[in-house]
Amino acid sequence: MDNLLVAENVYKRFGKFTALNDVSLSIPRGSIFGLLGPNGAGKTTFLRIINQITMPDEGKVYLDGKPLHPDDIAHIGYLPEERGLYKSMKVGEQALYLARLKGLSKAEAKERLKYWFEKLEIEEWWDKKIQELSKGMAQKVQFVITVLHRPKLLIFDEPFSGFDPVNANLIKDEILQLREEGATILFSTHRMESVEELCDYIALIHKSNKLLDGPINEIKKAYTSNTFEIGLETADKNALYADLQSKFEVGPAKYKSIQDDLKLTIKVGEKDDSNELLRYLLSQAKVNHFVEVIPSVNDIFIKTVTQNA
Amino acid sequence: MRNLKLIISREYLARVRNKTFIVMTFLSPLIFVGMIMLIGYLSMLNSTDQKIIGIHDDTGIFAEEFKDGEQVQYLDLSEKDLQLARTQVLENEYFGLIHISPLNSISGKPDTIEFFGKETPGFGTIENIEKTISDKLTRKQLIDKGIDVSEIDKARADVSVDIQNFSGEKSSKMSNYIKMFFGGAAGYLLMMFIIIYGNMVMRSVIEEKTNRIIEIIVSSVKPFQLLLGKVLGTSLAGLTQFVVWVILGSALLLGLSTFLGIDPMAAQTPATMAMENAGNPKINQLVIDILKLPYASLLSFFVIYFIGGYFLYSSVYAAIGAAVDSETDTQQFMFPVILPLILGIYVGFFSVVENPHGTVSTIFSFIPFTSPIVMLMRIPFGVPWYEILISIIILIGTNFAVLWLSAKIYRVGILMYGKKPSYKELYKWLKY
């Protein structure tokens, strides 16, 4: 597989504390990769290593097949979780400065900034100072600064925190657009909805260790348990429930519906048994609801973390 | 290099555009010149204000000894009753009344000498009264013992040592004062600059931390580059301010003094003394002494030691800024930074003045944390070139060492939030 970024056996210690313990990751080119983990798991340390803000104690990081080099800064765009801007500096001037630090020429930076400011309809902010803007407005400016130099690898640490739903959506669309244009995106978050929505691949870091990683579909498949959520319309719920309980592995179901159904989950031995189950159910009652239970990333996250606690 | 230039220019502009900086740069010379003018004006006022002191002399021998001066006029009230004299002094609002009681026949001295006044008289006034009476008394007693006073007067000699170095350059006590004045002013100015601009560097580091912009920047540039750019940019702002002060200050001083007809030099003691002795050959010597000061070397060494000292301290200030979360947390680290600076000033004003080439002065002009101040104070007295060279080499060497250590603390500290730093913690950071 074509990987843009590969980390091999990365260790990082601060004194006696180990922040990263033998972490290896591969981020496929053109993917949206979600880096998940509870607070303090080591995500930010890992991102800082990719950005060469801190150096790993052991292990190697490769970008585009070559070991990470200081000049690679120009190919990476990083939106840190702890982000801010100079309060008393004007928006335009500040954006220009940060863009030029990434290696853009003044004219180039100005032109691209104009494009982005028009796109996000924030042109009138150019001469305003950051302290006159709201937090969400400042976040938009930071987003523009992160993507301005068209990096191959974009790293977003909790990108949606601080955005209202409208702007969060706007930024989400921009991120998807950037992926279309060929960028690879590394996401760090503990907000599972956005992972579910955007990511193709995930990795889970907990207490400095990588617990799992891979394509999100495969991981989900691995976590399915051939369980089906069922809603049945019948005259005598209790009789039916007792009957099913004697034949299958039955559990409670928590989905919402407007029908006054008998709700339950049934686990079958193998996936192919589902048709048999459905056939049986059809013979017993009217089937209003029949869905395979697919674990959400949130479920996987909680399950894995508690298992390793 | 390209990024360093960008950082320097941003830091420079951020300092220079700051409103406080602009106000300070343009207001300070005004305030400074205004103060000198005020002092000059007041001292002129003062000299026209004459005090009248009454004398009630029961012995009848001292009253005539008090000679009227420029500032004091004496009034002999001995004929009147003491009580009457007191009322007269009070009613006419004279400055005070001296009362000398009759001579004691055994000790040959007046039993009491008193001064009555609404205000407590200054040291000078009292000293003058005491000296006048004691001189007269001494002479009287010498004459009483049959000693020819005129012979003693003849025998008394005024001595003034001509100081000269081996290359034949003459200096005088006066020129030593001048050297002290210029050296002291340079040392003091340097300390002020170090503290003001060191603080600026520290505040700007704290600002980047509290604004949370720091991580965005260090994902583009190395922390060391940022540190260096910050220190350099701020030093340029400092030099800008200094140049503006010098130009504006001297222009203002020149303009105002010709406009108002006040001699600003009147506020400075050596010059005042010179004016009083108009026509005295000593003034010529003074003017020569002032002109003879090694300005070129003084100025160039000021710049060298300013840069050296400023770099040393501002990298320490930057490390402190990186270690804390807010300015209020800096207190515990401030004292050890200010201490050597104050020590330098003390050594300068006590030891260098006493003995510019003594052991203490020499040692402190080698120690890098005090050398910029102490050496600057010594330079007007003439310091061998090799001593200056050694001192500068030590300073530069220490600069590299301190910068290296500061950069390590800085690198860790800027990304560390919410940790109350202790010295132990900082030591740990050095090893990360």
XYZ file of C-alpha atoms in Angstrom:
741
model
C 0.000 0.000 0.000
C 1.160 3.534 -0.701
C 1.765 5.223 2.625
C 2.480 8.937 2.942
C 3.607 8.749 6.520
C 5.121 5.801 8.343
C 6.157 5.780 11.985
C 8.244 2.857 13.146
C 8.609 1.867 16.786
C 8.486 5.364 18.174
C 9.366 5.861 21.836
C 9.234 9.128 23.750
C 9.954 9.537 27.437
C 9.834 12.610 29.662
C 11.951 11.766 32.656
C 10.358 8.664 34.145
C 7.114 9.133 32.258
C 6.738 7.292 28.961
C 4.562 9.288 26.585
C 4.839 6.937 23.622
C 5.702 3.279 23.927
C 6.669 1.489 20.716
C 4.095 3.165 18.490
C 4.052 2.231 14.802
C 1.571 3.709 12.352
C 1.091 3.875 8.602
C -1.039 6.566 7.056
C -2.139 5.751 3.514
C -1.862 8.493 0.930
C -5.123 10.310 0.287
C -6.854 8.922 3.347
C -8.492 10.601 6.279
C -6.872 9.008 9.275
C -8.386 9.323 12.744
C -6.046 9.199 15.705
C -8.171 8.417 18.729
C -7.457 8.206 22.374
C -8.497 9.523 25.754
C -6.949 12.686 27.140
C -3.288 12.254 27.979
C -2.898 9.137 25.837
C 0.056 10.541 23.881
C -1.722 11.790 20.762
C -0.357 15.317 20.950
C 3.159 14.039 21.616
C 2.906 11.884 18.498
C 1.687 14.833 16.425
C 4.517 16.972 17.771
C 7.004 14.328 16.698
C 5.588 14.346 13.175
C 5.895 18.145 13.194
C 9.467 17.857 14.495
C 8.621 20.011 17.473
C 9.957 17.207 19.658
C 12.284 14.426 18.646
C 11.539 10.758 19.343
C 13.911 9.003 21.734
C 13.817 5.919 19.551
C 12.209 4.955 16.270
C 11.929 6.525 12.847
C 9.355 8.563 11.009
C 9.229 8.548 7.214
C 7.411 11.017 5.005
C 7.019 9.950 1.399
C 9.427 7.097 2.041
C 12.247 9.317 3.262
C 13.234 9.956 6.873
C 11.703 13.165 8.196
C 13.845 16.201 7.384
C 13.576 19.796 8.707
C 12.579 20.993 5.223
C 9.519 18.740 5.371
C 7.882 21.404 7.523
C 6.772 22.991 4.248
C 4.849 19.822 3.355
C 2.962 19.600 6.615
C 0.126 21.780 7.843
C -0.553 21.561 11.556
C -3.523 22.922 13.456
C -2.641 22.246 17.091
C -5.185 21.763 19.824
C -3.663 24.621 21.797
C -3.993 27.249 19.117
C -4.156 30.982 19.135
C -2.888 34.032 17.333
C -1.165 37.263 18.267
C -3.932 39.305 19.841
C -2.706 42.738 18.916
C -1.619 41.948 15.375
C -3.833 42.518 12.375
C -5.377 39.421 10.801
C -3.933 39.929 7.341
C -0.460 40.811 8.533
C -0.416 37.838 10.856
C -1.605 35.414 8.199
C 1.064 36.718 5.841
C 3.766 36.298 8.478
C 2.807 32.720 9.323
C 2.466 31.801 5.645
C 5.907 33.196 4.901
C 7.383 31.229 7.785
C 6.120 28.146 5.939
C 8.184 29.182 2.937
C 5.689 31.025 0.732
C 6.790 34.213 -0.958
C 5.010 37.384 0.021
C 3.158 37.770 -3.270
C 2.154 34.121 -3.362
C 0.930 34.205 0.207
C -1.093 37.340 -0.439
C -2.761 35.882 -3.497
C -3.713 32.632 -1.789
C -4.933 34.433 1.304
C -7.166 36.577 -0.852
C -8.630 33.450 -2.431
C -9.346 31.834 0.934
C -10.659 34.969 2.575
C -13.090 35.414 -0.291
C -14.080 31.777 -0.186
C -14.873 31.898 3.519
C -16.340 35.402 3.196
C -14.009 36.947 5.725
C -12.341 39.616 3.551
C -13.456 42.441 5.815
C -11.406 40.971 8.682
C -8.086 41.666 6.979
C -7.376 44.875 8.891
C -8.977 43.804 12.150
C -7.006 42.753 15.157
C -7.519 39.255 16.510
C -8.772 40.610 19.813
C -11.735 42.123 17.940
C -12.766 38.711 16.579
C -14.739 35.997 18.310
C -13.130 32.643 19.076
C -14.876 30.943 16.171
C -13.773 33.692 13.793
C -10.172 33.320 14.935
C -10.444 29.562 14.361
C -11.411 30.169 10.753
C -8.310 32.294 10.271
C -6.191 29.545 11.847
C -7.701 27.000 9.502
C -6.791 29.119 6.497
C -3.240 29.510 7.779
C -2.916 25.751 8.228
C -3.929 24.843 4.685
C -2.541 27.868 2.855
C 0.790 26.373 1.762
C -1.012 23.341 0.255
C 0.733 20.702 2.327
C 0.696 17.028 1.420
C -0.092 16.141 4.993
C -2.652 18.040 7.035
C -2.806 17.454 10.749
C -5.825 18.640 12.706
C -5.888 18.302 16.464
C -9.504 18.632 17.630
C -10.400 20.807 14.640
C -14.065 21.314 15.468
C -13.800 22.418 19.063
C -14.948 26.003 19.351
C -16.967 26.013 16.118
C -20.707 26.415 15.966
C -22.494 23.677 13.933
C -22.739 25.846 10.808
C -19.049 26.655 10.750
C -18.066 23.143 11.803
C -19.916 21.899 8.743
C -18.237 24.463 6.557
C -14.807 23.365 7.778
C -15.747 19.708 7.376
C -16.642 20.331 3.745
C -13.358 22.153 3.225
C -11.458 19.219 4.691
C -13.223 16.786 2.359
C -12.506 19.118 -0.539
C -8.820 19.179 0.378
C -8.770 15.399 0.364
C -10.306 15.440 -3.106
C -7.421 17.654 -4.165
C -4.963 15.031 -2.981
C -4.087 15.908 0.589
C -3.743 13.277 3.271
C -5.439 14.178 6.512
C -4.549 13.129 10.018
C -7.186 13.814 12.577
C -6.789 13.697 16.303
C -9.928 13.803 18.347
C -12.038 12.218 20.978
C -15.266 13.337 19.330
C -16.473 10.116 17.793
C -19.258 11.464 15.575
C -16.781 13.306 13.397
C -14.573 10.224 13.157
C -17.525 8.110 12.137
C -18.413 10.648 9.473
C -15.022 11.403 7.983
C -12.369 8.808 8.624
C -11.321 5.908 6.403
C -8.716 4.663 8.835
C -8.363 4.886 12.580
C -5.775 4.150 15.217
C -6.413 4.018 18.919
C -3.768 5.123 21.395
C -4.262 4.517 25.066
C -1.786 5.082 27.880
C 1.131 5.587 25.465
C 0.418 2.343 23.580
C -1.231 1.801 20.252
C -4.082 -0.627 20.849
C -5.442 -1.042 17.364
C -5.316 0.457 13.904
C -6.564 -0.199 10.417
C -9.376 0.630 7.968
C -12.456 1.616 9.877
C -14.677 -0.949 8.074
C -12.415 -3.847 8.900
C -12.171 -2.835 12.499
C -15.912 -2.575 12.721
C -16.285 -5.955 11.054
C -13.950 -7.438 13.591
C -16.049 -6.025 16.351
C -19.423 -7.217 15.036
C -20.912 -10.148 16.901
C -23.650 -11.341 14.499
C -26.220 -9.640 16.629
C -29.459 -8.293 15.186
C -31.766 -5.664 16.514
C -35.360 -6.708 16.054
C -38.769 -5.076 16.425
C -41.813 -7.368 16.270
C -45.486 -6.522 16.172
C -47.544 -9.185 17.931
C -50.633 -9.623 20.077
C -48.964 -11.473 22.909
C -45.499 -10.052 23.569
C -44.762 -12.187 26.605
C -45.501 -15.489 24.907
C -43.390 -14.587 21.893
C -40.526 -13.381 24.055
C -40.540 -16.626 26.069
C -40.556 -18.619 22.861
C -37.631 -16.714 21.356
C -35.719 -16.873 24.588
C -35.897 -20.647 24.533
C -34.559 -20.834 20.974
C -31.985 -18.025 20.668
C -29.502 -15.904 22.575
C -31.663 -12.902 23.432
C -30.716 -9.496 24.804
C -32.325 -6.098 25.357
C -32.508 -3.529 22.585
C -32.319 0.211 22.995
C -33.274 1.677 19.640
C -36.055 4.252 19.359
C -39.233 3.733 17.376
C -42.789 4.985 17.234
C -44.317 1.483 17.217
C -45.292 -0.341 20.335
C -43.130 -3.307 19.368
C -41.448 -6.102 21.188
C -37.812 -4.914 21.039
C -34.912 -7.254 21.513
C -31.544 -8.329 20.125
C -30.725 -11.807 19.011
C -27.272 -13.205 18.506
C -26.799 -15.907 15.917
C -23.955 -18.337 15.549
C -22.808 -17.226 12.119
C -23.662 -14.382 9.848
C -25.370 -16.648 7.320
C -27.820 -17.744 9.973
C -29.520 -14.379 9.733
C -31.817 -15.487 6.930
C -32.928 -18.463 8.937
C -33.614 -16.223 11.892
C -35.600 -13.826 9.764
C -37.609 -16.671 8.257
C -38.509 -17.921 11.686
C -39.451 -14.442 12.900
C -41.654 -13.875 9.861
C -43.566 -16.997 10.698
C -44.195 -15.759 14.231
C -45.002 -12.035 13.927
C -44.909 -8.921 11.779
C -41.291 -7.766 11.515
C -41.036 -3.969 11.737
C -37.320 -3.690 12.416
C -34.423 -5.937 11.522
C -30.893 -4.455 11.588
C -27.467 -5.907 12.160
C -25.835 -4.290 15.177
C -22.651 -2.597 13.955
C -20.542 -1.238 16.769
C -19.980 2.494 16.604
C -16.457 3.808 16.873
C -17.544 5.052 20.257
C -18.402 1.486 21.355
C -15.108 0.164 20.055
C -13.259 2.984 21.745
C -14.880 2.421 25.119
C -14.626 -1.347 24.859
C -10.947 -1.346 23.956
C -10.024 1.262 26.532
C -11.858 -0.437 29.386
C -10.459 -3.835 28.385
C -6.949 -2.434 28.666
C -7.512 -0.388 31.783
C 18.157 32.444 7.741
C 15.097 33.588 5.823
C 12.845 32.709 8.730
C 15.176 34.366 11.212
C 14.890 37.597 9.258
C 11.114 37.308 9.211
C 11.016 36.755 12.951
C 13.393 39.625 13.662
C 11.342 42.035 11.596
C 8.076 40.908 13.192
C 9.484 41.214 16.704
C 11.010 44.589 15.904
C 7.766 45.952 14.466
C 5.722 44.507 17.325
C 7.920 46.357 19.831
C 8.203 49.581 17.888
C 4.501 49.843 17.075
C 3.534 49.313 20.668
C 1.874 52.451 22.014
C 3.791 52.411 25.273
C 7.036 52.172 23.362
C 6.157 55.134 21.165
C 5.076 57.223 24.130
C 8.182 56.294 26.123
C 10.509 56.936 23.210
C 9.215 60.395 22.498
C 8.113 61.447 25.952
C 11.180 60.389 27.925
C 13.542 62.951 26.392
C 10.892 65.612 26.988
C 10.534 64.603 30.619
C 14.294 64.340 31.035
C 14.963 67.735 29.493
C 12.060 69.216 31.407
C 13.519 67.946 34.673
C 16.932 69.415 33.929
C 15.297 72.703 33.014
C 13.261 72.647 36.187
C 16.290 71.929 38.346
C 18.246 74.646 36.570
C 15.391 77.090 36.998
C 14.908 76.240 40.660
C 18.581 76.553 41.466
C 18.512 80.012 39.881
C 15.498 80.941 41.976
C 17.189 79.591 45.053
C 20.244 81.760 44.705
C 18.229 85.007 44.656
C 16.400 83.993 47.789
C 18.453 85.450 50.666
C 18.105 84.270 54.222
C 18.477 86.661 57.142
C 19.854 85.260 60.375
C 19.964 87.322 63.549
C 22.901 87.069 65.985
C 22.649 87.722 69.676
C 26.228 87.554 70.871
C 26.761 88.034 74.599
C 30.556 87.802 74.258
C 30.812 90.581 71.692
C 33.646 88.876 69.839
C 31.902 86.520 67.415
C 29.240 88.724 65.773
C 31.656 90.471 63.450
C 33.104 87.140 62.306
C 29.873 86.189 60.497
C 30.299 87.508 56.967
C 27.320 88.049 54.677
C 27.305 85.649 51.797
C 25.322 85.280 48.594
C 22.613 83.364 50.361
C 22.821 84.520 53.951
C 22.780 87.934 55.544
C 23.636 88.268 59.223
C 22.075 90.878 61.463
C 23.752 91.822 64.742
C 21.077 92.054 67.407
C 23.476 91.828 70.381
C 22.520 95.232 71.741
C 18.949 94.217 72.299
C 17.578 92.071 75.038
C 17.502 88.391 74.010
C 13.723 88.249 74.356
C 13.326 91.345 72.176
C 15.707 89.921 69.586
C 13.648 86.743 69.443
C 10.412 88.669 68.878
C 12.035 90.730 66.164
C 13.277 87.646 64.348
C 9.853 86.074 64.649
C 7.944 89.168 63.529
C 10.156 89.899 60.541
C 10.139 86.246 59.552
C 13.927 86.001 59.557
C 15.340 82.546 58.996
C 16.627 82.178 62.548
C 18.542 83.549 65.513
C 21.931 82.479 66.865
C 22.433 82.992 70.556
C 25.943 82.795 72.016
C 26.169 82.929 75.821
C 29.023 84.741 77.643
C 32.417 83.054 77.799
C 32.951 80.692 80.679
C 35.959 81.979 82.630
C 37.308 78.471 83.279
C 36.915 76.720 79.915
C 37.245 79.922 77.915
C 34.265 78.844 75.771
C 30.654 79.999 75.637
C 28.496 77.679 77.741
C 25.739 77.468 75.205
C 25.422 78.231 71.529
C 21.845 78.014 70.368
C 19.973 78.351 67.117
C 16.293 79.312 67.136
C 14.331 78.959 63.970
C 10.959 78.072 62.536
C 12.558 75.442 60.329
C 15.432 73.180 61.093
C 18.445 74.672 59.331
C 20.418 72.596 56.804
C 23.698 70.911 57.572
C 25.605 73.536 55.653
C 24.234 76.400 57.734
C 24.998 74.719 61.054
C 28.446 73.639 59.917
C 29.186 77.185 58.824
C 28.115 78.591 62.219
C 30.152 76.036 64.136
C 33.208 76.589 61.981
C 33.044 80.371 62.304
C 32.821 80.227 66.081
C 35.443 77.521 66.518
C 37.896 79.319 64.205
C 37.538 82.528 66.143
C 37.838 80.731 69.447
C 40.952 78.852 68.376
C 42.628 82.047 67.247
C 41.612 83.824 70.422
C 43.044 81.057 72.587
C 46.268 80.939 70.543
C 46.672 84.700 70.951
C 45.874 84.418 74.661
C 48.720 81.928 74.979
C 51.017 84.388 73.275
C 51.372 82.657 69.923
C 51.749 84.765 66.808
C 48.776 83.835 64.663
C 50.135 85.463 61.532
C 53.045 82.995 61.615
C 50.603 80.118 61.674
C 48.690 81.593 58.762
C 51.884 81.824 56.795
C 52.801 78.270 57.668
C 49.475 76.869 56.507
C 49.752 75.574 52.946
C 47.117 74.533 50.429
C 48.148 71.313 48.820
C 46.813 69.850 45.628
C 48.416 66.743 44.212
C 49.094 66.715 40.500
C 48.172 63.278 39.263
C 49.998 62.156 36.228
C 50.432 58.811 34.511
C 53.711 57.566 33.092
C 52.912 58.698 29.584
C 52.744 62.211 30.977
C 48.987 62.671 30.787
C 47.867 64.895 33.579
C 44.710 64.332 35.490
C 43.283 66.077 38.480
C 40.848 65.293 41.220
C 38.272 67.142 39.163
C 38.887 64.993 36.137
C 38.447 61.943 38.344
C 35.021 63.224 39.288
C 34.192 63.673 35.647
C 35.335 60.162 34.848
C 33.266 58.842 37.696
C 30.273 60.757 36.427
C 30.512 59.506 32.863
C 31.419 55.940 33.833
C 28.639 55.817 36.394
C 26.090 57.223 33.966
C 27.071 54.667 31.314
C 26.897 51.776 33.794
C 23.567 52.889 35.156
C 22.084 53.398 31.694
C 23.240 49.926 30.729
C 21.521 48.397 33.732
C 18.282 50.216 32.927
C 18.404 49.032 29.327
C 19.080 45.450 30.316
C 16.180 45.389 32.755
C 13.716 47.177 30.457
C 14.504 45.194 27.330
C 15.052 41.895 29.117
C 11.567 42.314 30.528
C 10.235 43.025 27.048
C 11.673 39.744 25.774
C 10.181 37.906 28.718
C 6.759 39.451 28.249
C 6.747 38.636 24.578
C 7.571 34.981 25.332
C 4.769 34.850 27.899
C 2.425 36.511 25.412
C 3.070 33.809 22.818
C 2.468 31.170 25.435
C -0.762 32.596 26.788
C -2.044 33.368 23.284
C -1.362 29.742 22.397
C 0.251 30.784 19.130
C 3.550 29.228 20.083
C 2.772 25.724 18.830
C 1.668 27.082 15.461
C 4.964 28.926 15.134
C 7.246 26.119 16.288
C 5.638 23.843 13.733
C 7.245 26.187 11.169
C 10.502 27.249 12.813
C 12.904 25.829 15.341
C 12.344 27.146 18.869
C 15.963 28.294 18.915
C 15.381 30.405 15.806
C 12.364 31.981 17.423
C 14.321 32.689 20.594
C 17.207 34.212 18.678
C 14.921 36.276 16.439
C 13.051 37.557 19.447
C 16.194 38.595 21.287
C 17.688 40.232 18.185
C 14.496 42.010 17.144
C 13.995 43.401 20.611
C 17.607 44.556 20.839
C 17.140 46.472 17.582
C 14.100 48.135 19.106
C 16.243 49.039 22.108
C 18.947 50.552 19.936
C 16.299 52.483 18.005
C 14.978 53.930 21.218
C 18.465 54.796 22.398
C 19.302 56.593 19.157
C 16.005 58.507 19.221
C 16.666 59.505 22.813
C 20.156 60.748 22.094
C 19.114 62.738 19.020
C 15.890 64.103 20.446
C 17.371 64.764 23.872
C 20.341 66.730 22.654
C 18.250 68.674 20.140
C 15.716 69.569 22.810
C 18.344 70.479 25.333
C 20.139 72.678 22.848
C 16.971 74.320 21.558
C 15.417 74.957 24.915
C 18.521 76.241 26.617
C 19.148 78.829 23.925
C 15.455 79.728 23.886
C 15.110 80.171 27.643
C 18.629 81.371 28.285
C 19.108 78.810 31.023
C 22.396 76.984 31.138
C 21.453 73.345 31.609
C 24.939 72.726 32.946
C 24.011 74.789 36.007
C 22.252 71.712 37.314
C 25.453 69.704 37.430
C 27.703 70.159 40.392
C 31.122 70.168 38.763
C 29.976 72.738 36.260
C 28.388 74.927 38.942
C 31.595 74.874 40.861
C 33.419 75.886 37.756
C 31.116 78.823 37.175
C 31.624 80.151 40.663
C 35.340 80.139 40.142
C 35.113 82.042 36.894
C 38.478 83.152 35.742
C 40.147 80.394 37.669
C 42.624 78.363 35.617
C 40.948 75.277 37.046
C 37.979 75.731 34.682
C 40.207 75.523 31.693
C 41.518 72.287 33.097
C 37.929 71.088 33.578
C 36.948 71.847 30.007
C 40.084 70.130 28.810
C 39.309 67.143 31.048
C 35.799 66.807 29.679
C 37.039 67.119 26.118
C 39.851 64.684 26.789
C 37.503 61.848 27.820
C 37.867 58.944 25.413
C 34.395 59.340 23.899
C 34.996 57.126 20.919
C 36.146 54.210 23.016
C 33.553 54.909 25.698
C 30.769 54.856 23.124
C 32.014 51.803 21.265
C 32.543 49.883 24.494
C 29.093 50.952 25.610
C 27.644 49.372 22.481
C 29.776 46.219 22.862
C 28.933 45.740 26.512
C 25.308 46.662 25.910
C 24.985 43.941 23.298
C 26.922 41.419 25.399
C 25.121 42.170 28.636
C 21.724 42.481 27.015
C 22.103 39.130 25.231
C 23.203 37.401 28.389
C 20.325 38.668 30.447
C 17.603 38.557 27.826
C 18.236 34.881 27.121
C 17.775 34.283 30.838
C 14.638 36.419 30.755
C 13.352 34.411 27.780
C 13.895 31.139 29.639
C 11.974 32.515 32.610
C 9.164 33.634 30.318
C 8.982 30.163 28.811
C 8.900 28.487 32.197
C 5.901 30.361 33.577
C 2.267 30.692 32.559
C 1.756 34.313 33.519
C 3.751 37.320 34.545
C 2.763 36.974 38.194
C 4.654 33.670 38.376
C 7.935 35.306 37.406
C 8.592 36.830 40.824
C 10.547 33.910 42.268
C 12.964 33.974 39.325
C 13.350 37.747 39.122
C 15.471 38.237 42.210
C 18.452 36.117 41.113
C 18.446 37.995 37.798
C 18.319 41.490 39.232
C 20.805 40.723 42.016
C 24.010 40.651 39.933
C 22.945 43.842 38.159
C 22.475 45.670 41.442
C 25.719 44.166 42.717
C 27.453 45.534 39.625
C 26.106 49.011 40.320
C 27.159 48.835 43.974
C 30.633 47.604 43.168
C 30.808 50.360 40.563
C 29.777 53.173 42.861
C 31.782 52.061 45.879
C 34.737 50.008 44.803
C 35.540 51.517 41.414
C 35.265 55.053 42.745
C 37.507 54.168 45.655
C 40.071 52.286 43.625
C 39.332 51.746 39.930
C 42.089 49.177 39.510
C 41.791 47.398 42.855
C 41.228 43.677 43.208
C 37.479 43.901 43.775
C 36.893 46.176 40.796
C 39.087 44.045 38.567
C 37.444 40.764 39.545
C 33.933 42.121 39.069
C 34.872 43.511 35.694
C 35.706 39.943 34.627
C 32.604 38.212 36.014
C 30.280 38.200 32.998
C 27.094 39.009 34.918
C 28.582 42.218 36.337
C 31.351 42.980 33.855
C 29.296 45.108 31.447
C 28.455 47.562 34.232
C 31.685 47.487 36.240
C 33.990 47.551 33.218
C 32.117 50.489 31.705
C 32.649 52.391 34.943
C 36.347 51.523 34.943
C 37.040 52.369 31.316
C 37.179 56.174 31.745
C 40.004 55.669 34.251
C 42.014 53.791 31.656
C 42.026 50.005 31.632
C 44.789 47.982 29.950
C 43.599 46.600 26.619
C 44.251 42.997 27.592
C 41.948 43.273 30.615
C 39.136 44.543 28.393
C 39.847 41.782 25.902
C 39.732 39.074 28.589
C 36.522 40.510 30.002
C 34.852 40.606 26.574
C 35.982 37.070 25.736
C 34.598 35.749 29.020
C 31.362 37.637 28.360
C 30.957 36.202 24.873
C 31.815 32.687 26.043
C 29.279 32.885 28.853
C 26.739 34.217 26.380
C 26.986 31.055 24.317
C 26.744 28.826 27.384
C 23.760 30.686 28.824
C 22.018 30.869 25.468
C 22.444 27.116 25.089
C 20.984 26.421 28.530
C 18.184 28.944 28.062
C 17.281 27.446 24.696
C 16.854 24.054 26.352
C 14.539 25.399 29.019
C 12.769 27.512 26.423
C 12.202 24.580 24.082
C 10.471 22.538 26.787
C 8.823 25.407 28.613
C 6.928 26.973 25.736
C 4.852 23.809 25.288
C 4.278 23.240 28.981
C 1.070 24.562 30.463
C -0.300 24.554 33.956
C 2.848 23.322 35.608
C 4.137 25.510 38.402
C 7.839 25.579 37.657
C 10.398 25.091 40.392
C 14.154 25.175 40.034
C 14.119 21.393 40.318
C 11.644 21.176 37.447
C 13.794 23.478 35.298
C 16.808 21.291 35.976
C 14.831 18.302 34.723
C 13.926 20.170 31.540
C 17.601 20.674 30.807
C 17.924 16.922 30.428
C 14.894 16.275 28.186
